[in-house]
Coordinates of C-alpha atoms and ligand atoms in Angstrom, one line a residue:
M1 CA -64.0 41.8 -44.2
A2 CA -63.4 38.1 -44.9
F3 CA -60.0 39.0 -46.3
T4 CA -59.2 41.0 -43.2
H5 CA -60.2 38.0 -41.0
V6 CA -57.9 35.7 -43.0
C7 CA -55.0 38.1 -42.7
L8 CA -55.6 38.6 -39.0
W9 CA -55.8 34.8 -38.3
T10 CA -52.7 34.2 -40.5
L11 CA -50.8 36.9 -38.5
I12 CA -51.9 35.3 -35.2
A13 CA -51.0 31.8 -36.4
F14 CA -47.6 33.1 -37.5
A15 CA -47.0 34.9 -34.2
L16 CA -48.0 31.8 -32.2
T17 CA -45.8 29.5 -34.4
W18 CA -42.9 32.0 -34.0
T19 CA -43.4 32.2 -30.2
V20 CA -43.6 28.4 -29.8
F21 CA -40.5 28.0 -32.1
Y22 CA -38.6 30.8 -30.1
V23 CA -39.5 29.4 -26.7
T24 CA -38.7 25.8 -27.7
N25 CA -35.4 26.9 -29.3
R26 CA -34.4 28.9 -26.3
K27 CA -35.3 26.0 -24.0
K28 CA -33.2 23.7 -26.2
K29 CA -30.3 26.1 -26.2
A30 CA -30.7 26.6 -22.4
T31 CA -30.7 22.8 -22.0
E32 CA -27.7 22.5 -24.3
L33 CA -25.9 25.2 -22.3
A34 CA -26.8 23.6 -19.0
D35 CA -25.7 20.2 -20.4
A36 CA -22.4 21.8 -21.5
A37 CA -22.0 23.5 -18.2
A38 CA -22.8 20.2 -16.4
E39 CA -20.4 18.4 -18.7
E40 CA -17.8 21.1 -18.0
R41 CA -18.4 20.7 -14.2
R42 CA -18.4 17.0 -14.4
D43 CA -15.4 16.6 -16.8
G44 CA -13.3 19.7 -16.6
A45 CA -13.6 21.2 -13.1
A46 CA -11.2 18.8 -11.3
D47 CA -7.5 19.4 -11.2
V48 CA -6.8 15.8 -10.4
I49 CA -8.7 12.6 -11.0
I50 CA -7.8 9.8 -8.6
V51 CA -8.8 6.2 -9.5
G52 CA -9.4 4.3 -6.3
A53 CA -10.2 5.4 -2.8
G54 CA -8.2 2.8 -0.9
V55 CA -5.4 3.9 1.5
G56 CA -3.5 5.7 -1.2
G57 CA -6.3 7.4 -3.2
S58 CA -8.0 8.7 0.0
A59 CA -4.9 10.0 1.6
L60 CA -3.7 11.7 -1.6
A61 CA -7.1 13.3 -2.2
Y62 CA -7.0 14.8 1.3
A63 CA -3.4 16.1 0.8
L64 CA -4.0 17.6 -2.6
A65 CA -7.3 19.2 -1.6
K66 CA -5.6 20.7 1.4
D67 CA -3.2 22.4 -1.1
G68 CA -6.1 23.9 -2.9
R69 CA -6.6 21.4 -5.7
R70 CA -10.0 20.2 -6.8
V71 CA -10.0 16.4 -6.7
H72 CA -12.4 14.0 -8.2
V73 CA -12.0 10.5 -6.7
I74 CA -13.7 7.5 -8.4
E75 CA -14.0 4.4 -6.2
R76 CA -15.7 1.3 -7.4
D77 CA -17.0 0.1 -4.0
M78 CA -17.8 2.6 -1.2
R79 CA -18.6 -0.1 1.3
E80 CA -16.2 -0.9 4.1
P81 CA -13.6 -3.3 2.6
E82 CA -13.1 -6.6 4.4
R83 CA -9.5 -7.4 3.5
M84 CA -6.5 -9.2 5.0
M85 CA -3.9 -6.6 4.2
G86 CA -2.8 -3.3 5.5
E87 CA -3.6 -4.1 9.1
F88 CA -0.3 -3.1 10.7
M89 CA 1.0 0.5 10.5
Q90 CA 4.6 0.8 11.4
P91 CA 5.8 3.8 13.6
G92 CA 7.3 5.3 10.4
G93 CA 3.9 5.0 8.7
R94 CA 2.3 6.7 11.6
L95 CA 4.8 9.6 11.3
M96 CA 3.9 10.0 7.6
L97 CA 0.2 9.8 8.5
S98 CA 0.6 12.6 11.0
K99 CA 2.6 14.7 8.5
L100 CA -0.4 14.4 6.2
G101 CA -2.7 15.5 9.0
L102 CA -4.4 12.1 9.0
E103 CA -3.3 10.7 12.3
D104 CA -6.9 10.9 13.7
C105 CA -8.0 8.3 11.2
L106 CA -6.4 5.8 13.5
N107 CA -8.8 7.0 16.3
E108 CA -12.2 5.5 16.9
I109 CA -11.4 2.3 15.0
D110 CA -10.3 0.3 18.1
A111 CA -6.7 0.3 16.8
Q112 CA -4.2 -1.5 19.0
K113 CA -0.9 -0.2 20.1
A114 CA 2.2 -2.4 19.2
T115 CA 5.6 -1.7 20.7
G116 CA 7.5 -4.4 18.9
M117 CA 7.7 -8.0 18.1
A118 CA 7.9 -11.3 20.1
V119 CA 9.9 -13.8 18.1
Y120 CA 9.8 -17.6 18.7
K121 CA 12.1 -20.2 17.3
D122 CA 12.6 -23.9 18.4
G123 CA 11.1 -23.3 21.9
K124 CA 13.0 -20.1 22.5
E125 CA 11.5 -16.7 22.6
A126 CA 12.6 -13.1 22.7
V127 CA 11.0 -9.6 22.5
A128 CA 12.4 -7.1 20.0
S129 CA 11.1 -3.6 20.7
F130 CA 11.0 -0.5 18.6
P131 CA 13.8 1.7 19.9
V132 CA 12.5 4.4 22.3
D133 CA 15.6 6.5 22.3
N134 CA 16.0 7.1 18.6
N135 CA 16.8 10.8 18.3
N136 CA 16.3 10.8 14.6
F137 CA 12.7 9.8 15.0
P138 CA 10.5 12.6 16.2
Y139 CA 7.4 10.6 16.9
D140 CA 5.9 8.1 19.2
P141 CA 7.9 4.9 18.4
S142 CA 4.9 2.5 18.4
A143 CA 2.9 0.8 15.7
R144 CA -0.9 0.4 15.4
S145 CA -2.8 -2.6 14.2
F146 CA -6.4 -2.5 13.1
H147 CA -9.1 -3.7 10.7
N148 CA -8.0 -2.3 7.4
G149 CA -11.6 -1.6 6.3
R150 CA -12.3 0.6 9.3
F151 CA -9.1 2.7 8.6
V152 CA -10.0 3.0 4.9
Q153 CA -13.5 4.2 5.7
R154 CA -12.1 6.9 8.1
L155 CA -9.7 8.1 5.4
R156 CA -12.5 8.3 2.9
Q157 CA -14.7 10.3 5.3
K158 CA -11.8 12.6 6.1
A159 CA -11.1 13.2 2.4
S160 CA -14.7 13.7 1.4
S161 CA -15.2 16.2 4.3
L162 CA -13.2 18.7 2.3
P163 CA -15.4 20.7 -0.1
S164 CA -12.9 20.4 -3.0
V165 CA -13.0 16.6 -2.9
R166 CA -15.7 14.9 -4.9
L167 CA -15.8 11.2 -4.0
E168 CA -17.9 9.3 -6.5
E169 CA -18.8 5.7 -6.7
G170 CA -17.9 4.3 -10.1
T171 CA -15.7 1.9 -11.9
V172 CA -13.0 3.2 -14.2
K173 CA -12.9 1.2 -17.4
S174 CA -10.0 2.9 -19.3
L175 CA -7.9 6.0 -19.6
I176 CA -8.4 8.7 -22.2
E177 CA -5.2 9.2 -24.1
E178 CA -4.3 11.7 -26.8
K179 CA -0.9 11.7 -28.3
G180 CA 0.8 10.1 -25.4
V181 CA -0.9 12.4 -22.8
I182 CA -3.6 11.0 -20.4
K183 CA -6.5 13.4 -20.4
G184 CA -8.8 11.6 -18.0
V185 CA -10.9 8.4 -17.6
I186 CA -13.9 6.6 -18.9
Y187 CA -16.0 5.2 -16.1
K188 CA -19.3 3.6 -15.3
N189 CA -21.1 5.6 -12.7
K190 CA -23.4 4.3 -9.9
A191 CA -26.4 4.5 -12.3
G192 CA -24.5 2.2 -14.7
E193 CA -24.0 5.0 -17.3
E194 CA -20.7 5.2 -19.1
T195 CA -19.3 8.6 -18.6
R196 CA -16.1 10.6 -18.9
A197 CA -14.1 12.7 -16.5
L198 CA -11.3 15.0 -17.7
A199 CA -8.5 16.6 -15.7
P200 CA -4.9 17.8 -16.3
L201 CA -3.6 15.0 -14.0
T202 CA -4.8 11.5 -13.4
V203 CA -3.5 9.4 -10.5
V204 CA -4.0 5.7 -10.8
C205 CA -4.2 4.2 -7.4
D206 CA -6.3 1.1 -8.0
G207 CA -4.4 -1.4 -5.9
C208 CA -2.6 -4.6 -6.4
Y209 CA -5.1 -6.0 -8.9
S210 CA -4.9 -2.8 -11.1
N211 CA -6.3 -3.1 -14.6
L212 CA -5.0 0.3 -15.7
R213 CA -1.3 -0.3 -14.8
R214 CA -0.8 -2.5 -17.8
S215 CA -1.5 0.3 -20.3
L216 CA 1.0 2.6 -18.5
N217 CA 3.9 0.5 -17.2
D218 CA 5.4 -2.6 -18.6
N219 CA 6.2 -3.9 -15.1
N220 CA 4.7 -7.2 -14.1
A221 CA 3.9 -8.3 -10.6
E222 CA 5.5 -11.5 -9.5
V223 CA 3.6 -13.7 -7.1
L224 CA 6.0 -14.9 -4.5
S225 CA 3.7 -16.8 -2.2
Y226 CA 0.3 -16.7 -0.6
Q227 CA -0.6 -15.1 2.8
V228 CA -3.3 -17.3 4.4
G229 CA -5.2 -16.0 7.4
Y230 CA -8.3 -15.8 9.5
I231 CA -9.6 -13.9 12.5
S232 CA -9.9 -15.5 16.0
K233 CA -12.8 -13.5 17.5
N234 CA -13.6 -12.6 21.1
C235 CA -10.1 -13.2 22.5
R236 CA -7.1 -11.3 23.6
L237 CA -3.4 -12.2 23.5
D238 CA -1.6 -12.3 26.8
D239 CA 0.8 -9.8 25.4
P240 CA -1.3 -7.8 22.9
E241 CA 1.3 -5.0 22.5
N242 CA 3.6 -7.3 20.5
L243 CA 3.2 -8.8 17.1
H244 CA 4.0 -12.5 17.6
L245 CA 6.2 -14.0 14.9
I246 CA 6.8 -17.8 15.0
M247 CA 9.7 -19.0 12.9
S248 CA 8.0 -22.3 12.1
K249 CA 8.2 -24.8 9.2
P250 CA 7.5 -24.6 6.3
S251 CA 7.3 -20.8 6.9
S252 CA 6.4 -18.3 9.6
I253 CA 3.2 -17.8 11.5
M254 CA 2.0 -14.4 12.8
L255 CA -0.5 -13.4 15.4
Y256 CA -1.5 -9.9 16.3
Q257 CA -4.3 -8.1 18.0
I258 CA -6.3 -6.1 15.4
S259 CA -9.0 -4.8 17.7
S260 CA -9.6 -5.2 21.4
T261 CA -11.3 -8.5 20.8
D262 CA -10.0 -9.8 17.4
V263 CA -6.7 -11.5 16.7
R264 CA -5.3 -11.9 13.2
C265 CA -3.7 -15.3 12.6
G266 CA -1.8 -15.7 9.4
F267 CA 0.9 -17.8 7.8
E268 CA 2.6 -18.0 4.5
L269 CA 2.3 -20.9 1.9
F270 CA 3.7 -21.6 -1.5
P271 CA 1.7 -22.6 -4.6
D272 CA 3.4 -26.0 -4.8
N273 CA 2.0 -26.9 -1.3
F274 CA -1.4 -25.3 -1.1
P275 CA -4.2 -27.2 0.6
S276 CA -7.7 -26.4 -0.6
I277 CA -9.6 -23.9 1.5
A278 CA -13.0 -24.9 0.1
K279 CA -12.5 -28.6 1.0
G280 CA -11.4 -27.8 4.5
E281 CA -7.9 -29.1 3.9
M282 CA -6.4 -25.7 4.8
A283 CA -8.0 -25.7 8.3
T284 CA -6.8 -29.3 8.8
F285 CA -3.3 -28.4 7.7
A286 CA -3.3 -25.4 10.1
K287 CA -4.5 -27.5 13.0
N288 CA -2.3 -30.5 12.4
T289 CA 0.9 -29.1 11.0
L290 CA 1.1 -25.5 12.2
A291 CA -0.7 -25.4 15.6
P292 CA 1.7 -27.9 17.3
Q293 CA 4.5 -25.4 16.4
V294 CA 2.7 -22.4 18.0
P295 CA 3.9 -21.8 21.5
P296 CA 1.3 -23.1 24.1
K297 CA 0.4 -19.6 25.3
L298 CA -0.7 -18.6 21.8
R299 CA -2.0 -22.0 20.6
K300 CA -5.5 -21.7 22.1
I301 CA -6.1 -18.4 20.2
F302 CA -4.6 -19.8 17.0
L303 CA -7.0 -22.8 17.2
K304 CA -10.0 -20.7 18.3
G305 CA -10.7 -19.2 14.8
L306 CA -10.2 -22.6 13.1
D307 CA -12.5 -24.4 15.5
E308 CA -15.2 -21.7 15.1
G309 CA -15.0 -22.0 11.3
A310 CA -13.6 -18.6 10.7
H311 CA -13.5 -17.5 7.1
I312 CA -10.0 -18.4 5.8
K313 CA -8.6 -16.1 3.1
A314 CA -5.6 -16.4 0.9
V315 CA -4.0 -13.3 -0.7
P316 CA -1.1 -13.4 -3.1
A317 CA 2.1 -11.8 -1.8
K318 CA 3.6 -10.0 -4.8
R319 CA 6.7 -8.2 -5.7
M320 CA 6.8 -5.5 -8.3
T321 CA 9.6 -3.0 -8.8
A322 CA 8.5 0.6 -9.6
T323 CA 8.9 1.8 -13.1
L324 CA 8.1 5.1 -14.7
S325 CA 5.4 5.4 -17.3
N326 CA 6.3 7.2 -20.5
K327 CA 2.8 8.6 -20.8
K328 CA 2.3 12.2 -19.6
G329 CA -0.5 13.6 -17.4
V330 CA -0.6 10.5 -15.3
I331 CA 1.0 9.0 -12.1
V332 CA 0.7 5.5 -10.8
L333 CA 0.9 5.1 -7.0
G334 CA 0.5 2.5 -4.3
D335 CA 0.3 -1.2 -5.0
A336 CA -0.4 -0.4 -8.6
F337 CA 3.1 1.1 -8.8
N338 CA 5.3 -0.8 -6.4
M339 CA 5.0 -3.9 -4.2
R340 CA 7.3 -5.8 -1.9
H341 CA 6.8 -8.9 0.2
P342 CA 4.3 -8.1 3.0
S343 CA 6.5 -9.8 5.7
V344 CA 7.7 -6.3 6.8
A345 CA 4.1 -4.8 6.8
A346 CA 5.4 -1.7 5.2
G347 CA 3.2 -1.1 2.1
M348 CA 1.2 1.7 3.6
M349 CA 4.3 3.4 5.0
V350 CA 6.0 3.5 1.6
L351 CA 2.7 4.7 0.0
L352 CA 2.2 7.5 2.5
S353 CA 5.9 8.5 2.1
D354 CA 5.3 8.7 -1.7
I355 CA 2.3 10.9 -1.2
L356 CA 4.3 13.3 1.0
I357 CA 7.0 13.5 -1.6
L358 CA 4.6 14.0 -4.5
R359 CA 2.6 16.5 -2.7
R360 CA 5.7 18.6 -1.9
L361 CA 6.9 18.4 -5.5
L362 CA 3.5 19.4 -6.9
Q363 CA 3.0 22.4 -4.5
P364 CA 4.9 25.0 -6.5
L365 CA 2.8 24.3 -9.7
S366 CA -0.1 26.6 -9.6
N367 CA -1.9 24.7 -12.4
L368 CA -1.3 21.1 -13.4
G369 CA -2.1 21.8 -17.1
D370 CA 1.5 21.8 -18.2
A371 CA 2.1 18.1 -19.0
N372 CA 5.8 18.6 -19.5
K373 CA 6.3 20.3 -16.1
V374 CA 4.2 17.6 -14.4
S375 CA 6.4 15.0 -16.1
E376 CA 9.5 16.6 -14.7
V377 CA 7.9 16.4 -11.2
I378 CA 7.1 12.7 -11.7
K379 CA 10.7 12.0 -12.7
S380 CA 12.0 13.8 -9.6
F381 CA 9.5 11.9 -7.5
Y382 CA 10.7 8.7 -8.9
S383 CA 14.4 9.5 -7.9
I384 CA 13.6 11.1 -4.5
R385 CA 11.6 8.1 -3.3
K386 CA 14.4 5.6 -4.1
P387 CA 16.5 5.7 -0.9
M388 CA 13.5 5.0 1.3
S389 CA 11.4 2.7 -0.9
A390 CA 14.3 0.7 -2.1
T391 CA 15.5 0.1 1.5
V392 CA 12.1 -1.1 2.6
N393 CA 11.5 -3.2 -0.6
T394 CA 14.9 -4.9 -0.3
L395 CA 14.4 -5.5 3.4
G396 CA 11.0 -7.0 2.8
N397 CA 12.1 -9.3 0.0
A398 CA 15.2 -10.4 1.8
F399 CA 13.5 -10.9 5.2
S400 CA 10.8 -13.0 3.7
Q401 CA 13.4 -15.3 2.1
V402 CA 15.3 -15.7 5.3
L403 CA 12.1 -16.7 7.1
I404 CA 11.5 -19.8 4.9
A405 CA 12.6 -23.0 6.6
S406 CA 14.9 -25.3 4.8
T407 CA 16.7 -28.6 5.1
D408 CA 19.8 -26.9 3.6
E409 CA 22.3 -26.3 6.5
A410 CA 23.6 -23.1 5.1
K411 CA 20.0 -21.6 4.7
E412 CA 19.0 -22.8 8.1
A413 CA 22.1 -21.2 9.6
M414 CA 21.1 -17.9 8.0
R415 CA 17.6 -18.3 9.5
Q416 CA 19.1 -19.0 12.9
G417 CA 21.5 -16.1 12.5
C418 CA 18.7 -13.8 11.8
Y419 CA 16.8 -14.9 14.9
D420 CA 19.9 -14.5 17.1
Y421 CA 20.8 -11.1 15.6
L422 CA 17.3 -9.7 15.9
C423 CA 16.8 -11.0 19.5
S424 CA 20.3 -10.3 20.8
G425 CA 19.4 -7.0 22.4
G426 CA 21.4 -3.8 22.2
F427 CA 22.2 -1.9 19.0
R428 CA 21.6 -5.0 16.8
T429 CA 18.0 -5.3 17.9
S430 CA 17.3 -1.6 18.0
G431 CA 19.0 -1.2 14.6
M432 CA 16.9 -3.9 13.0
M433 CA 13.7 -2.7 14.7
A434 CA 14.4 0.8 13.5
L435 CA 14.7 -0.5 10.0
L436 CA 11.6 -2.7 10.2
G437 CA 9.6 0.0 11.8
G438 CA 10.5 2.6 9.2
M439 CA 12.2 4.7 11.8
N440 CA 15.5 4.7 10.0
P441 CA 14.9 3.5 6.4
R442 CA 18.4 4.3 5.2
P443 CA 20.1 2.1 2.5
I444 CA 23.4 2.2 4.4
S445 CA 21.8 1.0 7.6
L446 CA 20.1 -1.8 5.6
I447 CA 23.4 -2.9 4.0
Y448 CA 25.2 -2.7 7.3
H449 CA 22.7 -4.9 9.2
L450 CA 22.3 -7.4 6.3
C451 CA 26.1 -7.9 6.1
A452 CA 26.3 -8.1 9.9
I453 CA 23.6 -10.9 10.0
T454 CA 25.5 -12.8 7.3
L455 CA 28.8 -12.6 9.2
H456 CA 27.0 -13.4 12.5
S457 CA 25.5 -16.5 10.8
I458 CA 28.9 -17.5 9.4
G459 CA 30.4 -17.2 12.8
H460 CA 27.7 -19.4 14.2
L461 CA 28.2 -21.9 11.5
L462 CA 32.0 -22.1 12.1
S463 CA 31.8 -22.4 15.8
P464 CA 33.1 -24.1 17.9
F465 CA 36.0 -24.7 15.4
P466 CA 36.1 -24.4 11.6
S467 CA 36.1 -27.9 10.2
P468 CA 36.3 -28.3 6.3
L469 CA 32.6 -29.1 6.1
R470 CA 31.7 -26.0 8.2
I471 CA 34.0 -23.8 6.0
W472 CA 32.2 -25.2 3.0
H473 CA 28.8 -24.4 4.4
S474 CA 30.0 -20.9 5.4
L475 CA 31.1 -20.3 1.8
R476 CA 27.7 -21.5 0.6
L477 CA 26.0 -19.3 3.1
F478 CA 27.9 -16.3 1.8
G479 CA 26.9 -17.2 -1.7
L480 CA 23.3 -17.6 -0.7
A481 CA 23.3 -14.2 1.1
T482 CA 24.7 -12.6 -2.0
K483 CA 22.2 -14.3 -4.2
M484 CA 19.4 -13.2 -1.9
L485 CA 20.4 -9.6 -1.8
V486 CA 22.0 -8.7 -5.1
P487 CA 19.0 -9.3 -7.4
H488 CA 16.8 -7.1 -5.2
L489 CA 19.4 -4.4 -5.0
K490 CA 19.9 -4.5 -8.8
A491 CA 16.2 -4.4 -9.4
E492 CA 15.8 -1.4 -7.2
G493 CA 18.8 0.4 -8.8
V494 CA 21.8 0.6 -6.4
S495 CA 23.1 3.8 -7.7
Q496 CA 19.7 5.6 -7.4
M497 CA 19.3 4.1 -4.0
L498 CA 22.7 5.3 -2.7
F499 CA 23.0 8.5 -4.7
P500 CA 23.6 11.2 -2.1
A501 CA 21.5 13.8 -3.9
N502 CA 18.5 11.6 -3.8
A503 CA 19.0 11.0 0.0
A504 CA 19.4 14.7 0.5
A505 CA 16.2 15.5 -1.5
Y506 CA 14.4 12.8 0.5
R507 CA 15.4 14.4 3.7
K508 CA 14.3 17.8 2.3
S509 CA 10.8 16.4 1.7
Y510 CA 10.6 16.1 5.5
M511 CA 12.3 19.3 6.3
A512 CA 9.5 20.5 8.5
A513 CA 10.4 17.9 11.1
S514 CA 13.9 17.2 10.0
V515 CA 13.6 13.5 10.0
F516 CA 15.9 10.9 8.5
Ligands
FAD601 C1 -1.2 -10.0 2.4 C2 -0.8 -8.6 2.5 C3 -0.7 -8.0 3.8 C4 -0.3 -6.7 3.9 N1 -0.1 -6.2 5.1 C5 0.3 -4.9 5.3 C6 0.5 -4.4 6.6 O1 0.2 -5.0 7.6 N2 0.9 -3.1 6.7 C7 1.2 -2.3 5.6 O2 1.6 -1.2 5.7 N3 1.0 -2.8 4.3 C8 0.5 -4.1 4.2 N4 0.3 -4.6 2.9 C9 0.4 -3.7 1.8 C10 -0.8 -2.7 1.8 O3 -2.0 -3.3 2.1 C11 -0.9 -1.9 0.5 O4 0.4 -1.4 0.2 C12 -1.9 -0.8 0.5 O5 -3.1 -1.2 0.9 C13 -2.0 -0.2 -0.9 O6 -3.0 0.8 -1.0 P1 -3.5 1.2 -2.4 O7 -4.3 2.5 -2.1 O8 -2.5 1.2 -3.4 O9 -4.5 0.1 -2.8 P2 -5.9 -0.4 -2.1 O10 -5.9 0.0 -0.7 O11 -6.0 -1.8 -2.5 O12 -7.0 0.5 -2.8 C14 -7.3 0.4 -4.2 C15 -8.7 0.9 -4.3 O13 -9.0 1.0 -5.7 C16 -10.3 0.6 -6.0 N5 -10.4 0.2 -7.4 C17 -9.7 -0.8 -8.0 N6 -10.0 -0.8 -9.3 C18 -10.8 0.3 -9.5 C19 -11.4 0.8 -10.7 N7 -11.2 0.2 -11.9 N8 -12.2 1.9 -10.6 C20 -12.4 2.5 -9.4 N9 -11.8 2.0 -8.3 C21 -11.1 0.9 -8.3 C22 -10.5 -0.6 -5.0 O14 -11.9 -0.8 -4.8 C23 -9.8 0.0 -3.8 O15 -10.6 0.7 -2.9 C24 -0.1 -5.9 2.8 C25 -0.2 -6.5 1.5 C26 -0.6 -7.8 1.4 C27 -0.7 -8.4 0.0

């Protein structure tokens, strides 16, 4: 009897132990499977990882998701950015935005219409408008100015409204690389945990302060100058539909309406002459040196922000030529890829144009897992974007140099020539405004107008009759213009810029509306 009891209890104990072991093991396995599945979902489900949800990252996420891709966007700060950049969208940029289906992101942000530019120099003023009769431009020929942060938030909302976009707050620390192929990213999520995300394609779109660019491209950004600015609140320009450009000394001043009540006031300064913002020297400099050069009808608004202690910001204006990364499975876009002087307010336009080209090139690839095919696409993208991006970049870099005041007679003649040409009316004004507005970003048009400005300036310098000194200054002016243009054209790659196949491929990217 006792023996039977012992056997029975042993059996029960064995059965219980086995059951507990079995259940625990199954649970463990289930947890492991669930973890693996979660890991798979977290790391493997996306077709594309985008680093940064600024203008570029958000617009690209929307475009790719519309094409059926699953997109994981990682953005380090989801709050509305407060930045002094990307506040003016050229008509060409608006066209790109509409082609991406994102034009409504300019609604409900109190964006202001701009039909051109009022230019002031030495007491004279003239209005240069975007051409309204440009048959090649199938869109409303006006720009929009706005608070950049509001626009970015609208783009983020629009992208994340698509079910295949996962917009996550997190900071990308590094790229995961295996044998020259980028497999994904390591990032710190909102909870502060370090985690990984894997996808066949990673797009680095982390802006002008990019940390990731360095591991992909050997291109370095060059700081050209600093854009200094502040907002004058609760005021309205007399002529709010024009951006106001004052060709002052040492460099230009800009005022434009960025909401129905806010006016952006900005100017350019160089590192060798940079008053301290913290010590109040910058405000004093703006009041004492710049304000007297601002036309009286704008001066009150220029001074308003300064008198009310508006927050003065300084942002570096950088130039960086685009270069291709030799790593596979990755694309760099936006300010992390290519920058030009912001004087032509065209960074967003080039970026949106890049997104359109890239999207179109990626469309035929049903899956992005073939790193070699994706690499071919990236190479084509790099060539096709050249005619447009190189035109805008060269224009921006050359225009910014012309705007700098100088005591050199030849340089000053160039500056005067630029003002006269831009404000002369007729085809010169409309040609230049079509270039500046991204309505006709063709290299040939750029070269034509830049040569015409140079000849116009030389003509001005030689008049009323060509004395030996005037001829000498004219020759120097010609030398200066060449020096101004050639390095930019060389950096951009003249042959790629002018290569007819690239121009044809660029036009094809916009075939739907047969633009440019
Ligand atoms: C002074 C100035 C004025 C300008 N004015 C104009 C203008 O009027 N019109 C115009 O068209 N262009 C203008 N530009 C250029 C334009 O602002 C840029 O081309 C455009 O904003 C670039 O967009 P982006 O998406 O590349 O970068 P951004 O819009 O800067 O976005 C980058 C995003 O990446 C995020 N990020 C960064 N690092 C990480 C990380 N490690 N992990 C996760 N997220 C990260 C950032 O938080 C940010 O949201 C101006 C530029 C300057 C310097």
